[in-house]
mmCIF file of C-alpha atoms in Angstrom:
data_model
loop_
_atom_site.group_PDB
_atom_site.id
_atom_site.type_symbol
_atom_site.label_atom_id
_atom_site.label_comp_id
_atom_site.label_asym_id
_atom_site.label_seq_id
_atom_site.Cartn_x
_atom_site.Cartn_y
_atom_site.Cartn_z
ATOM 1 C CA MET A 985 57.062 35.895 8.074
ATOM 2 C CA VAL A 986 54.361 34.869 5.872
ATOM 3 C CA ALA A 987 55.427 32.290 4.027
ATOM 4 C CA ALA A 988 56.847 30.398 7.029
ATOM 5 C CA PRO A 989 53.419 28.298 7.876
ATOM 6 C CA SER A 990 53.118 27.227 4.040
ATOM 7 C CA ASN A 991 56.567 25.742 4.479
ATOM 8 C CA ARG A 992 55.800 23.907 7.560
ATOM 9 C CA LEU A 993 52.750 22.487 6.218
ATOM 10 C CA GLN A 994 54.534 21.685 2.743
ATOM 11 C CA GLN A 995 57.732 19.954 4.946
ATOM 12 C CA ALA A 996 54.635 18.203 7.397
ATOM 13 C CA ASP A 997 52.811 16.886 3.660
ATOM 14 C CA GLU A 998 56.301 15.580 2.745
ATOM 15 C CA LEU A 999 56.533 13.801 5.994
ATOM 16 C CA LYS A 1000 53.539 12.542 5.122
ATOM 17 C CA GLN A 1001 53.771 11.031 2.107
ATOM 18 C CA ALA A 1002 57.558 9.579 3.521
ATOM 19 C CA LYS A 1003 54.787 7.446 5.940
ATOM 20 C CA LYS A 1004 57.228 9.161 8.930
ATOM 21 C CA PHE A 1005 53.790 9.579 10.664
ATOM 22 C CA GLU A 1006 54.937 10.240 14.012
ATOM 23 C CA GLU A 1007 57.280 13.739 12.372
ATOM 24 C CA THR A 1008 54.028 14.399 10.565
ATOM 25 C CA ILE A 1009 51.389 14.316 13.712
ATOM 26 C CA SER A 1010 54.204 16.405 15.861
ATOM 27 C CA ALA A 1011 54.365 18.746 12.778
ATOM 28 C CA TYR A 1012 50.627 19.449 12.449
ATOM 29 C CA GLN A 1013 50.281 20.006 16.171
ATOM 30 C CA ALA A 1014 52.762 22.312 16.212
ATOM 31 C CA ILE A 1015 50.934 24.729 13.901
ATOM 32 C CA LEU A 1016 47.486 23.854 15.703
ATOM 33 C CA SER A 1017 49.285 24.601 19.198
ATOM 34 C CA GLU A 1018 50.833 27.935 17.731
ATOM 35 C CA GLN A 1019 49.341 31.091 19.738
ATOM 36 C CA GLY A 1020 47.916 34.000 17.317
ATOM 37 C CA ASP A 1021 44.868 35.296 15.655
ATOM 38 C CA SER A 1022 46.066 36.329 12.289
ATOM 39 C CA GLU A 1023 44.292 35.107 8.702
ATOM 40 C CA GLU A 1024 47.082 33.207 7.304
ATOM 41 C CA LEU A 1025 47.449 31.193 10.584
ATOM 42 C CA SER A 1026 43.927 30.290 10.884
ATOM 43 C CA ARG A 1027 43.966 28.851 7.268
ATOM 44 C CA GLU A 1028 46.897 26.982 8.153
ATOM 45 C CA LYS A 1029 44.945 25.468 11.166
ATOM 46 C CA GLU A 1030 42.449 24.532 9.312
ATOM 47 C CA TYR A 1031 44.462 22.729 6.984
ATOM 48 C CA ALA A 1032 46.432 21.203 9.405
ATOM 49 C CA LEU A 1033 43.163 20.168 11.453
ATOM 50 C CA SER A 1034 41.632 19.009 8.574
ATOM 51 C CA HIS A 1035 45.024 16.471 7.826
ATOM 52 C CA LEU A 1036 45.614 15.495 11.093
ATOM 53 C CA GLY A 1037 42.170 14.565 11.167
ATOM 54 C CA GLN A 1038 42.715 12.030 8.013
ATOM 55 C CA LEU A 1039 45.786 10.799 9.381
ATOM 56 C CA TYR A 1040 44.220 9.621 12.434
ATOM 57 C CA ARG A 1041 41.398 7.862 10.456
ATOM 58 C CA ASP A 1042 43.982 6.391 8.263
ATOM 59 C CA LEU A 1043 46.035 5.052 11.230
ATOM 60 C CA HIS A 1044 42.839 3.811 12.780
ATOM 61 C CA LEU A 1045 43.980 6.285 15.907
ATOM 62 C CA SER A 1046 40.296 6.838 17.415
ATOM 63 C CA HIS A 1047 40.927 8.182 20.622
ATOM 64 C CA GLU A 1048 43.511 10.637 19.507
ATOM 65 C CA LEU A 1049 41.179 11.966 17.005
ATOM 66 C CA ALA A 1050 38.532 12.096 19.765
ATOM 67 C CA GLU A 1051 40.878 14.207 21.324
ATOM 68 C CA LEU A 1052 41.793 16.345 18.561
ATOM 69 C CA ILE A 1053 37.996 17.460 18.056
ATOM 70 C CA ARG A 1054 37.435 17.892 21.689
ATOM 71 C CA SER A 1055 40.623 20.006 21.972
ATOM 72 C CA SER A 1056 40.158 22.399 18.403
ATOM 73 C CA ARG A 1057 37.058 23.705 20.209
ATOM 74 C CA PRO A 1058 38.994 27.095 21.579
ATOM 75 C CA PHE A 1059 39.864 27.488 17.698
ATOM 76 C CA MET A 1060 36.333 26.820 16.069
ATOM 77 C CA LEU A 1061 35.047 29.708 17.826
ATOM 78 C CA THR A 1062 37.388 32.091 16.333
ATOM 79 C CA ILE A 1063 36.597 30.741 12.624
ATOM 80 C CA ALA A 1064 33.209 31.372 10.849
ATOM 81 C CA LYS A 1065 30.286 29.380 12.261
ATOM 82 C CA ALA A 1066 30.383 27.860 8.160
ATOM 83 C CA LYS A 1067 34.096 26.336 8.220
ATOM 84 C CA THR A 1068 33.169 24.974 12.079
ATOM 85 C CA ALA A 1069 30.408 23.138 11.100
ATOM 86 C CA LYS A 1070 32.045 21.817 7.766
ATOM 87 C CA LEU A 1071 35.203 21.007 9.727
ATOM 88 C CA THR A 1072 32.961 19.297 12.417
ATOM 89 C CA ARG A 1073 30.981 17.293 10.865
ATOM 90 C CA SER A 1074 34.150 16.255 8.584
ATOM 91 C CA LEU A 1075 36.266 15.107 11.528
ATOM 92 C CA ILE A 1076 33.169 13.370 13.123
ATOM 93 C CA ASP A 1077 32.829 11.165 9.877
ATOM 94 C CA TYR A 1078 36.252 10.053 10.168
ATOM 95 C CA PHE A 1079 35.533 8.102 12.856
ATOM 96 C CA GLY A 1080 33.115 5.720 9.797
ATOM 97 C CA ALA A 1081 36.672 4.482 8.541
ATOM 98 C CA ILE A 1082 37.778 3.419 11.647
ATOM 99 C CA PRO A 1083 36.392 -0.325 12.809
ATOM 100 C CA ASN A 1084 34.758 -0.978 16.189
ATOM 101 C CA CYS A 1085 34.449 2.442 17.467
ATOM 102 C CA LEU A 1086 30.585 3.254 17.032
ATOM 103 C CA PRO A 1087 30.375 3.926 20.659
ATOM 104 C CA LEU A 1088 33.494 6.560 20.841
ATOM 105 C CA GLN A 1089 31.778 8.389 17.740
ATOM 106 C CA ILE A 1090 28.314 8.110 19.526
ATOM 107 C CA GLU A 1091 29.969 9.863 22.191
ATOM 108 C CA ILE A 1092 32.098 12.683 20.455
ATOM 109 C CA CYS A 1093 28.755 13.257 18.808
ATOM 110 C CA LYS A 1094 26.657 13.952 21.803
ATOM 111 C CA GLU A 1095 29.625 16.114 23.257
ATOM 112 C CA ASN A 1096 30.000 18.608 20.057
ATOM 113 C CA ILE A 1097 25.620 18.378 20.452
ATOM 114 C CA GLU A 1098 26.381 19.927 24.376
ATOM 115 C CA TRP A 1099 29.012 22.280 22.722
ATOM 116 C CA CYS A 1100 26.661 23.905 20.206
ATOM 117 C CA ILE A 1101 23.345 24.146 22.985
ATOM 118 C CA GLN A 1102 26.416 26.373 24.850
ATOM 119 C CA GLU A 1103 27.103 28.358 21.802
ATOM 120 C CA LYS A 1104 24.205 28.753 20.409
ATOM 121 C CA ARG A 1105 25.242 27.179 17.400
ATOM 122 C CA LEU A 1106 21.684 26.074 16.331
ATOM 123 C CA PHE A 1107 21.954 24.651 12.857
ATOM 124 C CA LEU A 1108 25.038 22.808 13.687
ATOM 125 C CA LYS A 1109 23.011 20.998 16.732
ATOM 126 C CA GLN A 1110 20.538 19.990 14.241
ATOM 127 C CA ALA A 1111 22.874 19.041 11.649
ATOM 128 C CA LEU A 1112 25.093 17.080 14.439
ATOM 129 C CA GLU A 1113 21.827 15.496 15.607
ATOM 130 C CA THR A 1114 20.615 14.000 12.193
ATOM 131 C CA ARG A 1115 24.215 12.516 12.694
ATOM 132 C CA LEU A 1116 23.728 11.134 15.961
ATOM 133 C CA VAL A 1117 20.433 9.561 15.103
ATOM 134 C CA ALA A 1118 22.264 7.848 11.884
ATOM 135 C CA LEU A 1119 24.896 6.663 14.455
ATOM 136 C CA TYR A 1120 21.887 5.296 16.454
ATOM 137 C CA LEU A 1121 20.419 3.241 13.883
ATOM 138 C CA ASP A 1122 23.729 1.854 12.797
ATOM 139 C CA ASN A 1123 23.827 0.686 16.536
ATOM 140 C CA LYS A 1124 20.707 -0.811 16.753
ATOM 141 C CA MET A 1125 19.723 1.489 19.489
ATOM 142 C CA TYR A 1126 16.201 1.861 17.849
ATOM 143 C CA HIS A 1127 14.121 3.456 20.610
ATOM 144 C CA GLU A 1128 17.088 6.094 21.221
ATOM 145 C CA SER A 1129 16.897 7.537 17.651
ATOM 146 C CA LEU A 1130 12.640 7.722 17.762
ATOM 147 C CA SER A 1131 12.556 9.991 20.593
ATOM 148 C CA LEU A 1132 15.616 11.632 19.121
ATOM 149 C CA ILE A 1133 13.686 11.842 15.649
ATOM 150 C CA SER A 1134 10.543 13.230 17.749
ATOM 151 C CA MET A 1135 12.262 15.738 18.846
ATOM 152 C CA LEU A 1136 13.980 16.957 16.002
ATOM 153 C CA LEU A 1137 11.218 17.121 13.749
ATOM 154 C CA LYS A 1138 8.889 19.319 16.148
ATOM 155 C CA GLU A 1139 12.261 21.626 15.842
ATOM 156 C CA LEU A 1140 12.503 21.539 11.753
ATOM 157 C CA LYS A 1141 8.609 22.258 11.302
ATOM 158 C CA ARG A 1142 8.856 25.519 13.033
ATOM 159 C CA LEU A 1143 12.239 26.314 11.266
ATOM 160 C CA ASP A 1144 10.789 24.707 7.641
ATOM 161 C CA ASP A 1145 14.131 23.625 6.898
ATOM 162 C CA LYS A 1146 13.165 20.923 4.585
ATOM 163 C CA MET A 1147 16.369 19.803 3.632
ATOM 164 C CA VAL A 1148 17.105 18.622 6.805
ATOM 165 C CA LEU A 1149 13.554 17.669 7.444
ATOM 166 C CA VAL A 1150 13.695 15.188 4.139
ATOM 167 C CA GLU A 1151 16.762 13.778 5.866
ATOM 168 C CA VAL A 1152 15.229 13.022 9.481
ATOM 169 C CA GLN A 1153 12.088 11.513 8.056
ATOM 170 C CA LEU A 1154 14.280 9.325 5.859
ATOM 171 C CA LEU A 1155 16.161 8.709 8.993
ATOM 172 C CA GLU A 1156 12.709 7.396 10.534
ATOM 173 C CA SER A 1157 11.219 5.216 7.805
ATOM 174 C CA ARG A 1158 14.758 3.264 8.401
ATOM 175 C CA VAL A 1159 14.149 3.174 12.114
ATOM 176 C CA CYS A 1160 10.695 1.656 11.808
ATOM 177 C CA HIS A 1161 11.837 -0.586 9.208
ATOM 178 C CA ALA A 1162 14.409 -1.827 11.345
ATOM 179 C CA LEU A 1163 11.575 -2.138 13.905
ATOM 180 C CA ARG A 1164 9.474 -3.849 11.261
ATOM 181 C CA ASN A 1165 6.986 -1.621 11.867
ATOM 182 C CA LEU A 1166 6.459 -1.605 7.947
ATOM 183 C CA PRO A 1167 2.937 0.536 8.088
ATOM 184 C CA LYS A 1168 4.680 3.645 10.023
ATOM 185 C CA ALA A 1169 7.984 2.921 7.735
ATOM 186 C CA ARG A 1170 5.869 3.798 4.956
ATOM 187 C CA ALA A 1171 3.894 6.596 5.970
ATOM 188 C CA ALA A 1172 7.435 8.117 7.149
ATOM 189 C CA LEU A 1173 8.670 7.903 3.497
ATOM 190 C CA THR A 1174 5.866 9.355 1.884
ATOM 191 C CA SER A 1175 6.334 12.672 4.404
ATOM 192 C CA ALA A 1176 9.821 12.867 3.045
ATOM 193 C CA ARG A 1177 9.253 12.422 -0.745
ATOM 194 C CA THR A 1178 6.419 15.025 -0.033
ATOM 195 C CA SER A 1179 9.353 17.421 1.754
ATOM 196 C CA ALA A 1180 11.750 16.784 -1.218
ATOM 197 C CA ASN A 1181 8.968 17.769 -3.842
ATOM 198 C CA SER A 1182 8.929 21.159 -2.652
ATOM 199 C CA ILE A 1183 12.526 21.766 -2.797
ATOM 200 C CA TYR A 1184 15.667 20.858 -4.856
ATOM 201 C CA CYS A 1185 17.030 17.353 -3.815
ATOM 202 C CA PRO A 1186 20.151 16.534 -4.285
ATOM 203 C CA PRO A 1187 21.112 13.291 -6.548
ATOM 204 C CA LEU A 1188 22.377 11.457 -3.669
ATOM 205 C CA LEU A 1189 19.787 12.026 -1.236
ATOM 206 C CA GLN A 1190 16.904 11.039 -4.092
ATOM 207 C CA ALA A 1191 18.971 8.208 -4.367
ATOM 208 C CA ALA A 1192 18.837 7.517 -0.777
ATOM 209 C CA LEU A 1193 14.680 8.169 -1.161
ATOM 210 C CA ASP A 1194 14.452 5.365 -4.172
ATOM 211 C CA MET A 1195 16.693 3.095 -2.284
ATOM 212 C CA GLN A 1196 14.261 3.427 0.915
ATOM 213 C CA SER A 1197 11.509 2.828 -1.294
ATOM 214 C CA GLY A 1198 12.517 -0.104 -3.216
ATOM 215 C CA ILE A 1199 13.341 -2.036 0.290
ATOM 216 C CA LEU A 1200 10.067 -1.368 1.115
ATOM 217 C CA HIS A 1201 8.395 -2.908 -2.095
ATOM 218 C CA ALA A 1202 10.862 -5.625 -1.445
ATOM 219 C CA GLU A 1203 9.185 -6.702 1.572
ATOM 220 C CA GLU A 1204 5.788 -6.349 -0.198
ATOM 221 C CA LYS A 1205 6.846 -8.855 -2.401
ATOM 222 C CA ASP A 1206 6.612 -6.339 -5.241
ATOM 223 C CA TYR A 1207 9.436 -7.193 -6.688
ATOM 224 C CA LYS A 1208 9.020 -5.633 -10.114
ATOM 225 C CA THR A 1209 8.522 -2.335 -8.544
ATOM 226 C CA ALA A 1210 11.458 -2.742 -6.287
ATOM 227 C CA TYR A 1211 13.574 -3.373 -9.010
ATOM 228 C CA SER A 1212 12.536 0.004 -10.985
ATOM 229 C CA TYR A 1213 13.056 1.928 -7.553
ATOM 230 C CA PHE A 1214 16.801 0.030 -7.323
ATOM 231 C CA TYR A 1215 17.655 0.868 -11.018
ATOM 232 C CA GLU A 1216 16.978 4.392 -9.944
ATOM 233 C CA THR A 1217 18.952 4.534 -6.856
ATOM 234 C CA PHE A 1218 22.203 2.841 -8.868
ATOM 235 C CA GLU A 1219 21.829 5.605 -11.309
ATOM 236 C CA GLY A 1220 21.985 8.068 -8.816
ATOM 237 C CA PHE A 1221 24.377 6.711 -6.777
ATOM 238 C CA SER A 1222 27.148 5.531 -9.868
ATOM 239 C CA SER A 1223 26.532 9.158 -11.586
ATOM 240 C CA GLN A 1224 28.285 10.522 -8.453
ATOM 241 C CA GLU A 1225 30.680 7.636 -8.102
ATOM 242 C CA ASP A 1226 28.998 6.746 -4.351
ATOM 243 C CA PRO A 1227 30.407 3.252 -3.444
ATOM 244 C CA LYS A 1228 26.606 2.745 -2.412
ATOM 245 C CA ALA A 1229 26.209 2.147 -6.116
ATOM 246 C CA ILE A 1230 27.182 -1.728 -5.530
ATOM 247 C CA LEU A 1231 24.601 -2.273 -2.674
ATOM 248 C CA ALA A 1232 21.800 -0.703 -4.917
ATOM 249 C CA LEU A 1233 22.907 -3.298 -8.073
ATOM 250 C CA LYS A 1234 22.748 -6.770 -5.661
ATOM 251 C CA TYR A 1235 19.374 -5.197 -4.705
ATOM 252 C CA MET A 1236 18.450 -5.246 -8.457
ATOM 253 C CA LEU A 1237 19.787 -8.655 -9.031
ATOM 254 C CA LEU A 1238 17.974 -9.560 -5.964
ATOM 255 C CA CYS A 1239 14.963 -8.768 -7.025
ATOM 256 C CA LYS A 1240 15.400 -10.446 -10.702
ATOM 257 C CA ILE A 1241 16.376 -13.927 -8.618
ATOM 258 C CA MET A 1242 13.138 -13.629 -6.521
ATOM 259 C CA LEU A 1243 11.237 -13.015 -9.917
ATOM 260 C CA ASN A 1244 12.686 -16.105 -11.557
ATOM 261 C CA LEU A 1245 14.587 -14.222 -13.916
ATOM 262 C CA THR A 1246 17.864 -15.449 -13.475
ATOM 263 C CA GLU A 1247 18.974 -14.844 -17.278
ATOM 264 C CA ASP A 1248 18.783 -11.210 -16.621
ATOM 265 C CA VAL A 1249 21.181 -11.910 -13.888
ATOM 266 C CA HIS A 1250 23.931 -11.874 -16.248
ATOM 267 C CA SER A 1251 22.477 -9.639 -19.014
ATOM 268 C CA ILE A 1252 22.672 -6.559 -15.656
ATOM 269 C CA VAL A 1253 26.063 -8.097 -14.681
ATOM 270 C CA GLY A 1254 27.478 -7.730 -18.018
ATOM 271 C CA GLY A 1255 26.448 -4.051 -19.073
ATOM 272 C CA LYS A 1256 28.707 -1.205 -19.348
ATOM 273 C CA VAL A 1257 28.361 0.805 -16.355
ATOM 274 C CA ALA A 1258 28.046 -2.853 -14.159
ATOM 275 C CA LEU A 1259 31.001 -4.004 -15.035
ATOM 276 C CA LYS A 1260 32.913 -2.090 -13.170
ATOM 277 C CA TYR A 1261 31.594 -2.907 -9.839
ATOM 278 C CA ALA A 1262 32.712 -6.667 -10.728
ATOM 279 C CA GLY A 1263 33.872 -8.237 -7.714
ATOM 280 C CA PRO A 1264 33.182 -10.811 -4.823
ATOM 281 C CA GLU A 1265 29.597 -8.889 -4.130
ATOM 282 C CA ILE A 1266 28.571 -9.322 -7.514
ATOM 283 C CA ASP A 1267 29.707 -13.134 -7.908
ATOM 284 C CA ALA A 1268 27.844 -14.010 -4.303
ATOM 285 C CA MET A 1269 24.708 -13.204 -6.477
ATOM 286 C CA LYS A 1270 25.859 -14.971 -9.704
ATOM 287 C CA ALA A 1271 26.146 -17.528 -7.547
ATOM 288 C CA VAL A 1272 22.681 -17.559 -5.607
ATOM 289 C CA ALA A 1273 20.952 -16.865 -9.256
ATOM 290 C CA HIS A 1274 22.918 -19.799 -10.775
ATOM 291 C CA ALA A 1275 21.540 -22.557 -7.734
ATOM 292 C CA HIS A 1276 18.384 -20.891 -7.778
ATOM 293 C CA LYS A 1277 18.070 -21.407 -11.690
ATOM 294 C CA ASN A 1278 19.551 -25.411 -10.959
ATOM 295 C CA ARG A 1279 16.623 -25.456 -7.854
ATOM 296 C CA ASN A 1280 19.860 -27.509 -6.030
ATOM 297 C CA LEU A 1281 19.337 -26.470 -2.463
ATOM 298 C CA GLN A 1282 23.009 -28.527 -1.897
ATOM 299 C CA GLU A 1283 24.957 -25.553 -4.215
ATOM 300 C CA PHE A 1284 22.613 -22.991 -2.767
ATOM 301 C CA GLU A 1285 23.656 -23.672 1.000
ATOM 302 C CA THR A 1286 27.349 -24.068 -0.464
ATOM 303 C CA THR A 1287 27.007 -20.485 -1.782
ATOM 304 C CA LEU A 1288 26.011 -18.802 1.514
ATOM 305 C CA ALA A 1289 28.672 -20.708 3.225
ATOM 306 C CA THR A 1290 31.228 -19.165 0.525
ATOM 307 C CA TYR A 1291 29.786 -15.819 0.408
ATOM 308 C CA THR A 1292 28.968 -15.535 4.318
ATOM 309 C CA ASN A 1293 30.246 -11.816 4.348
ATOM 310 C CA GLU A 1294 28.992 -10.554 0.979
ATOM 311 C CA LEU A 1295 25.012 -12.337 2.036
ATOM 312 C CA ASN A 1296 24.570 -12.555 5.409
ATOM 313 C CA ASN A 1297 25.874 -9.531 6.427
ATOM 314 C CA ASP A 1298 23.009 -7.566 4.899
ATOM 315 C CA PRO A 1299 19.736 -8.435 6.520
ATOM 316 C CA ILE A 1300 17.564 -7.221 3.095
ATOM 317 C CA ILE A 1301 19.584 -10.071 1.240
ATOM 318 C CA ARG A 1302 19.265 -12.315 4.324
ATOM 319 C CA THR A 1303 15.457 -11.901 4.874
ATOM 320 C CA GLN A 1304 14.790 -12.223 1.370
ATOM 321 C CA LEU A 1305 17.172 -15.376 0.532
ATOM 322 C CA ALA A 1306 15.693 -16.853 3.849
ATOM 323 C CA ALA A 1307 12.379 -17.016 2.024
ATOM 324 C CA LEU A 1308 13.661 -18.109 -1.306
ATOM 325 C CA TYR A 1309 15.595 -20.860 0.419
ATOM 326 C CA ASP A 1310 12.167 -21.761 1.813
ATOM 327 C CA THR A 1311 10.608 -21.941 -0.905
ATOM 328 C CA LEU A 1312 13.575 -24.063 -2.792
ATOM 329 C CA LEU A 1313 13.358 -26.691 0.161
ATOM 330 C CA GLU A 1314 9.217 -27.195 -0.741
ATOM 331 C CA GLN A 1315 10.009 -27.416 -4.394
ATOM 332 C CA ASN A 1316 12.806 -30.000 -3.504
ATOM 333 C CA LEU A 1317 10.646 -31.857 -0.671
ATOM 334 C CA VAL A 1318 7.403 -31.848 -2.995
ATOM 335 C CA ARG A 1319 9.456 -33.374 -6.360
ATOM 336 C CA ILE A 1320 10.890 -36.076 -3.917
ATOM 337 C CA ILE A 1321 7.744 -36.956 -2.357
ATOM 338 C CA GLU A 1322 5.583 -37.296 -5.288
ATOM 339 C CA PRO A 1323 6.212 -40.951 -6.474
ATOM 340 C CA PHE A 1324 5.510 -42.081 -3.141
ATOM 341 C CA SER A 1325 2.400 -43.108 -1.056
ATOM 342 C CA ARG A 1326 4.359 -44.170 2.493
ATOM 343 C CA VAL A 1327 8.036 -43.094 2.655
ATOM 344 C CA GLU A 1328 10.533 -43.072 5.366
ATOM 345 C CA ILE A 1329 11.244 -39.567 6.900
ATOM 346 C CA SER A 1330 15.068 -40.457 7.208
ATOM 347 C CA HIS A 1331 15.123 -41.201 3.404
ATOM 348 C CA ILE A 1332 13.640 -37.954 2.379
ATOM 349 C CA ALA A 1333 16.490 -36.362 4.750
ATOM 350 C CA ASP A 1334 19.126 -38.364 2.904
ATOM 351 C CA MET A 1335 17.752 -37.071 -0.135
ATOM 352 C CA VAL A 1336 17.834 -33.548 0.618
ATOM 353 C CA LYS A 1337 20.897 -34.014 2.948
ATOM 354 C CA LEU A 1338 19.184 -32.262 5.861
ATOM 355 C CA PRO A 1339 19.069 -33.259 9.265
ATOM 356 C CA THR A 1340 15.826 -35.262 10.008
ATOM 357 C CA GLN A 1341 14.406 -33.302 12.369
ATOM 358 C CA GLN A 1342 14.891 -30.040 10.414
ATOM 359 C CA VAL A 1343 13.250 -32.314 7.438
ATOM 360 C CA GLU A 1344 10.043 -33.338 9.772
ATOM 361 C CA ALA A 1345 9.732 -30.060 11.261
ATOM 362 C CA LYS A 1346 9.383 -28.296 7.376
ATOM 363 C CA LEU A 1347 7.188 -31.671 6.205
ATOM 364 C CA SER A 1348 4.705 -30.769 9.118
ATOM 365 C CA GLN A 1349 4.324 -27.099 8.172
ATOM 366 C CA MET A 1350 4.023 -28.230 5.046
ATOM 367 C CA ILE A 1351 0.830 -30.364 5.699
ATOM 368 C CA LEU A 1352 -1.078 -27.434 7.659
ATOM 369 C CA ASP A 1353 -0.139 -25.474 5.042
ATOM 370 C CA LYS A 1354 -2.188 -27.684 2.988
ATOM 371 C CA LYS A 1355 1.133 -27.972 0.287
ATOM 372 C CA PHE A 1356 0.448 -31.768 0.040
ATOM 373 C CA HIS A 1357 -2.609 -33.911 1.863
ATOM 374 C CA GLY A 1358 -1.074 -36.556 4.176
ATOM 375 C CA ILE A 1359 -0.214 -37.310 7.793
ATOM 376 C CA LEU A 1360 3.472 -38.017 9.722
ATOM 377 C CA ASP A 1361 3.577 -41.286 11.660
ATOM 378 C CA GLN A 1362 6.611 -40.571 13.610
ATOM 379 C CA GLY A 1363 6.361 -43.987 15.732
ATOM 380 C CA ALA A 1364 7.119 -45.449 12.688
ATOM 381 C CA GLY A 1365 8.974 -42.506 11.185
ATOM 382 C CA CYS A 1366 7.464 -42.101 8.134
ATOM 383 C CA LEU A 1367 5.598 -39.838 5.941
ATOM 384 C CA ILE A 1368 1.867 -41.282 4.592
ATOM 385 C CA VAL A 1369 0.846 -39.220 1.723
ATOM 386 C CA PHE A 1370 -2.968 -39.160 0.212
ATOM 387 C CA ASP A 1371 -4.217 -38.866 -3.245
ATOM 388 C CA GLU A 1372 -5.460 -35.183 -3.903
ATOM 389 C CA PRO A 1373 -8.878 -35.266 -2.535
ATOM 390 C CA GLU A 1374 -11.838 -35.186 -5.274
ATOM 391 C CA GLU A 1375 -13.948 -31.509 -4.288
ATOM 392 C CA ASP A 1376 -17.167 -32.482 -3.326
ATOM 393 C CA LYS A 1377 -19.565 -29.832 -4.841
ATOM 394 C CA THR A 1378 -22.664 -31.406 -3.284
ATOM 395 C CA TYR A 1379 -22.911 -28.547 -0.323
ATOM 396 C CA GLU A 1380 -22.032 -25.743 -3.019
ATOM 397 C CA THR A 1381 -24.950 -26.952 -5.124
ATOM 398 C CA ALA A 1382 -26.958 -27.010 -2.478
ATOM 399 C CA VAL A 1383 -26.415 -23.766 -1.291
ATOM 400 C CA GLU A 1384 -26.807 -22.811 -4.897
ATOM 401 C CA THR A 1385 -30.178 -23.783 -5.401
ATOM 402 C CA LEU A 1386 -31.002 -22.247 -1.851
ATOM 403 C CA LYS A 1387 -30.502 -18.964 -3.644
ATOM 404 C CA GLN A 1388 -31.978 -19.707 -6.699
ATOM 405 C CA VAL A 1389 -35.631 -20.801 -4.937
ATOM 406 C CA ASP A 1390 -35.174 -17.366 -2.709
ATOM 407 C CA LYS A 1391 -34.727 -15.403 -5.562
ATOM 408 C CA VAL A 1392 -38.619 -17.371 -6.762
ATOM 409 C CA VAL A 1393 -39.958 -17.136 -3.527
ATOM 410 C CA SER A 1394 -39.221 -13.057 -3.231
ATOM 411 C CA SER A 1395 -40.358 -12.568 -7.016
ATOM 412 C CA LEU A 1396 -43.861 -14.531 -6.551
ATOM 413 C CA TYR A 1397 -44.275 -12.699 -3.251
ATOM 414 C CA GLN A 1398 -43.924 -9.257 -5.107
ATOM 415 C CA LYS A 1399 -46.251 -10.519 -8.026
ATOM 416 C CA ALA A 1400 -48.871 -11.380 -4.912
ATOM 417 C CA ALA A 1401 -48.561 -8.123 -3.254
ATOM 418 C CA LYS A 1402 -49.445 -6.112 -6.279
ATOM 419 C CA LEU A 1403 -52.574 -8.387 -7.173
ATOM 420 C CA SER A 1404 -53.915 -7.356 -3.667
#
């Protein structure tokens, strides 16, 4: 009798390997629907539940996975709370590999939180609420994230659960950064680091903290410090074989590009640890470095068009590359207008291969920012460039003279006061 379930599971696994998925699903469902409360059957059901969830994930069957989670709750009540927590979190995480199912994942997460409240599963509720905050962040539901975070922080500080507290404070920092509230993002990250210092911080969580530190330093244009944090992040993720390591490597290369150290990009990419991450993601960063080194705007635009997914889908890289593009455009425009005292805007646009309207707007901005001296004659469609005006020091000299006279008068007054 004891051997029967093992045989059934073995048969189900063989069907899965043979890619007979419908029969595999039926086999797992038969085990899950069997009545009984023996320890052996519970183990079999745990195995079937986990593997059926994995199969739904691999086949991208999001609604079936959601139904599996809902139908498994009566069974979850019969096993240990620690196993319930592990299984529930794993099943919800399987949605991550299925495209376009974020709203459904949020819905299932909320349903499970309600179930945890009914069954008084406090720690699982907090773990799922932390997961829900991350899902809200991915779905750009920032205000919902912040309201849930403030509620979670009160509970966690009361319970003194430092590990989950660090995760929530890190998520708060990421949400505030997404809302462009950088002072609040820095404050939340400092709180997370303070909490992490009082406990053993797992390598992946430490790497996530370093990643956020690097991102915030990059936002402040402190690329040297950002690079050192991204390097620590890369070491942490690569030592754990985490796929986020390639993202940290991209950020490292981005910092080198922003620091005008494009030669270092090739030496980093050619390193022993970085070689295993070679692919389109790294090729995109190498192409950006090459375009920046050549100060070639056309090559830069071609790279952005060629590697759209690799460069434009990440908001951090997109923001920094927009600033880099702006700098490159300014350098190109200054180089083109340097020999002229009067030049047609259409000629400049032809030289940089950009629309005339865009070039005119950029030149206007550069004049206002005092990058060069000149005016735009829009009637004639020309840019008139002036020579750098010589600084008249008469005013400064006069002010300095008056300061010295003031000192002399004050000194004479003090001496006269002593004599009287």
